Amino acid sequence: DYFWMMGDNRDHSEDSRAWGYVPENHIVGTPIFIWMSFDNFTEGISNWRPRWDRIFTTVNGDGEPQSYFKYFLILLIAYLVGNWFWKRNKSTK
């Protein structure tokens, strides 16, 4: 079996578009994390719908997939609030 591989830098990766299909025995590793997932991906960007239950979710592990999306949101909000306070305090000095 051969597989088509795509790099993480879509426009500038040297992936299967440059090197062709990859034999199965050359593949090392396994996916462990889904960071973004959309329905209707092939139907144009205006039709994309996020699959909220899959975003920031583990795959190929033991047991049920674990979502880290809520933890990501908490960290993002904490960062944004902290950054706002830091800039506010910096500008008052």
PDB file of C-alpha atoms in Angstrom:
ATOM      1  CA  ASP A   1       0.000   0.000   0.000  1.00  0.00           C
ATOM      2  CA  TYR A   2       1.078   3.570  -0.756  1.00  0.00           C
ATOM      3  CA  PHE A   3      -0.127   6.738   0.933  1.00  0.00           C
ATOM      4  CA  TRP A   4      -0.308  10.384  -0.089  1.00  0.00           C
ATOM      5  CA  MET A   5       1.307  12.564   2.600  1.00  0.00           C
ATOM      6  CA  MET A   6       0.794  16.285   3.075  1.00  0.00           C
ATOM      7  CA  GLY A   7       3.129  18.495   5.086  1.00  0.00           C
ATOM      8  CA  ASP A   8       2.037  20.950   7.763  1.00  0.00           C
ATOM      9  CA  ASN A   9       3.120  23.975   5.705  1.00  0.00           C
ATOM     10  CA  ARG A  10       0.670  23.474   2.868  1.00  0.00           C
ATOM     11  CA  ASP A  11       2.146  25.873   0.313  1.00  0.00           C
ATOM     12  CA  HIS A  12       5.839  25.237   0.992  1.00  0.00           C
ATOM     13  CA  SER A  13       6.161  21.607   2.147  1.00  0.00           C
ATOM     14  CA  GLU A  14       8.114  19.017   0.221  1.00  0.00           C
ATOM     15  CA  ASP A  15       5.458  16.351   0.599  1.00  0.00           C
ATOM     16  CA  SER A  16       3.784  13.884  -1.763  1.00  0.00           C
ATOM     17  CA  ARG A  17       3.269  16.654  -4.291  1.00  0.00           C
ATOM     18  CA  ALA A  18       7.050  16.755  -4.741  1.00  0.00           C
ATOM     19  CA  TRP A  19       8.095  13.191  -3.862  1.00  0.00           C
ATOM     20  CA  GLY A  20       5.052  11.096  -4.793  1.00  0.00           C
ATOM     21  CA  TYR A  21       3.260   8.422  -2.804  1.00  0.00           C
ATOM     22  CA  VAL A  22       4.953   6.924   0.273  1.00  0.00           C
ATOM     23  CA  PRO A  23       5.169   3.145   0.779  1.00  0.00           C
ATOM     24  CA  GLU A  24       3.515   1.947   3.992  1.00  0.00           C
ATOM     25  CA  ASN A  25       6.771   0.458   5.299  1.00  0.00           C
ATOM     26  CA  HIS A  26       8.368   3.946   5.137  1.00  0.00           C
ATOM     27  CA  ILE A  27       5.791   5.523   7.459  1.00  0.00           C
ATOM     28  CA  VAL A  28       7.062   6.054  11.005  1.00  0.00           C
ATOM     29  CA  GLY A  29       4.819   7.222  13.837  1.00  0.00           C
ATOM     30  CA  THR A  30       1.122   7.594  14.395  1.00  0.00           C
ATOM     31  CA  PRO A  31      -1.229  10.544  14.828  1.00  0.00           C
ATOM     32  CA  ILE A  32      -1.920  11.455  18.456  1.00  0.00           C
ATOM     33  CA  PHE A  33      -3.855  14.719  18.354  1.00  0.00           C
ATOM     34  CA  ILE A  34      -6.555  16.458  16.282  1.00  0.00           C
ATOM     35  CA  TRP A  35      -6.144  20.207  16.644  1.00  0.00           C
ATOM     36  CA  MET A  36      -8.816  21.333  14.129  1.00  0.00           C
ATOM     37  CA  SER A  37     -11.627  19.540  12.313  1.00  0.00           C
ATOM     38  CA  PHE A  38     -14.300  20.780   9.896  1.00  0.00           C
ATOM     39  CA  ASP A  39     -17.366  19.317   8.196  1.00  0.00           C
ATOM     40  CA  ASN A  40     -17.977  20.245   4.536  1.00  0.00           C
ATOM     41  CA  PHE A  41     -14.246  20.921   4.057  1.00  0.00           C
ATOM     42  CA  THR A  42     -14.389  20.245   0.316  1.00  0.00           C
ATOM     43  CA  GLU A  43     -17.425  22.477  -0.290  1.00  0.00           C
ATOM     44  CA  GLY A  44     -15.777  25.888   0.060  1.00  0.00           C
ATOM     45  CA  ILE A  45     -14.780  27.914   3.101  1.00  0.00           C
ATOM     46  CA  SER A  46     -18.225  29.510   3.491  1.00  0.00           C
ATOM     47  CA  ASN A  47     -19.690  26.028   4.134  1.00  0.00           C
ATOM     48  CA  TRP A  48     -17.123  24.917   6.728  1.00  0.00           C
ATOM     49  CA  ARG A  49     -18.599  23.928  10.080  1.00  0.00           C
ATOM     50  CA  PRO A  50     -16.302  23.192  13.048  1.00  0.00           C
ATOM     51  CA  ARG A  51     -16.647  19.739  14.597  1.00  0.00           C
ATOM     52  CA  TRP A  52     -16.518  20.980  18.201  1.00  0.00           C
ATOM     53  CA  ASP A  53     -16.412  17.445  19.628  1.00  0.00           C
ATOM     54  CA  ARG A  54     -13.161  16.716  17.724  1.00  0.00           C
ATOM     55  CA  ILE A  55     -11.172  19.956  18.170  1.00  0.00           C
ATOM     56  CA  PHE A  56      -8.112  19.469  20.456  1.00  0.00           C
ATOM     57  CA  THR A  57      -8.895  15.758  20.887  1.00  0.00           C
ATOM     58  CA  THR A  58      -6.501  12.832  21.311  1.00  0.00           C
ATOM     59  CA  VAL A  59      -6.568   9.865  18.924  1.00  0.00           C
ATOM     60  CA  ASN A  60      -4.966   6.400  18.934  1.00  0.00           C
ATOM     61  CA  GLY A  61      -4.654   6.275  22.711  1.00  0.00           C
ATOM     62  CA  ASP A  62      -5.975   3.841  25.267  1.00  0.00           C
ATOM     63  CA  GLY A  63      -9.652   4.299  26.056  1.00  0.00           C
ATOM     64  CA  GLU A  64     -11.960   7.055  24.870  1.00  0.00           C
ATOM     65  CA  PRO A  65     -10.636  10.133  23.042  1.00  0.00           C
ATOM     66  CA  GLN A  66      -9.882  12.979  25.473  1.00  0.00           C
ATOM     67  CA  SER A  67     -10.740  16.575  24.525  1.00  0.00           C
ATOM     68  CA  TYR A  68      -8.461  19.373  25.734  1.00  0.00           C
ATOM     69  CA  PHE A  69     -10.496  22.148  24.084  1.00  0.00           C
ATOM     70  CA  LYS A  70     -11.936  23.538  27.331  1.00  0.00           C
ATOM     71  CA  TYR A  71      -8.450  23.678  28.879  1.00  0.00           C
ATOM     72  CA  PHE A  72      -7.171  25.480  25.796  1.00  0.00           C
ATOM     73  CA  LEU A  73     -10.001  28.025  26.060  1.00  0.00           C
ATOM     74  CA  ILE A  74      -9.287  28.586  29.771  1.00  0.00           C
ATOM     75  CA  LEU A  75      -5.585  29.167  29.058  1.00  0.00           C
ATOM     76  CA  LEU A  76      -6.387  31.455  26.135  1.00  0.00           C
ATOM     77  CA  ILE A  77      -8.769  33.570  28.230  1.00  0.00           C
ATOM     78  CA  ALA A  78      -6.238  33.705  31.099  1.00  0.00           C
ATOM     79  CA  TYR A  79      -3.538  34.830  28.670  1.00  0.00           C
ATOM     80  CA  LEU A  80      -5.743  37.520  27.098  1.00  0.00           C
ATOM     81  CA  VAL A  81      -6.902  38.865  30.477  1.00  0.00           C
ATOM     82  CA  GLY A  82      -3.339  38.808  31.844  1.00  0.00           C
ATOM     83  CA  ASN A  83      -2.042  40.583  28.751  1.00  0.00           C
ATOM     84  CA  TRP A  84      -4.772  43.225  29.061  1.00  0.00           C
ATOM     85  CA  PHE A  85      -3.887  43.863  32.731  1.00  0.00           C
ATOM     86  CA  TRP A  86      -0.165  43.981  31.927  1.00  0.00           C
ATOM     87  CA  LYS A  87      -0.667  46.547  29.135  1.00  0.00           C
ATOM     88  CA  ARG A  88      -3.051  48.574  31.304  1.00  0.00           C
ATOM     89  CA  ASN A  89      -0.590  48.693  34.213  1.00  0.00           C
ATOM     90  CA  LYS A  90       2.294  49.491  31.871  1.00  0.00           C
ATOM     91  CA  SER A  91       0.436  52.450  30.313  1.00  0.00           C
ATOM     92  CA  THR A  92      -0.506  53.993  33.702  1.00  0.00           C
ATOM     93  CA  LYS A  93       3.139  54.253  34.808  1.00  0.00           C
TER      94      LYS A  93
END
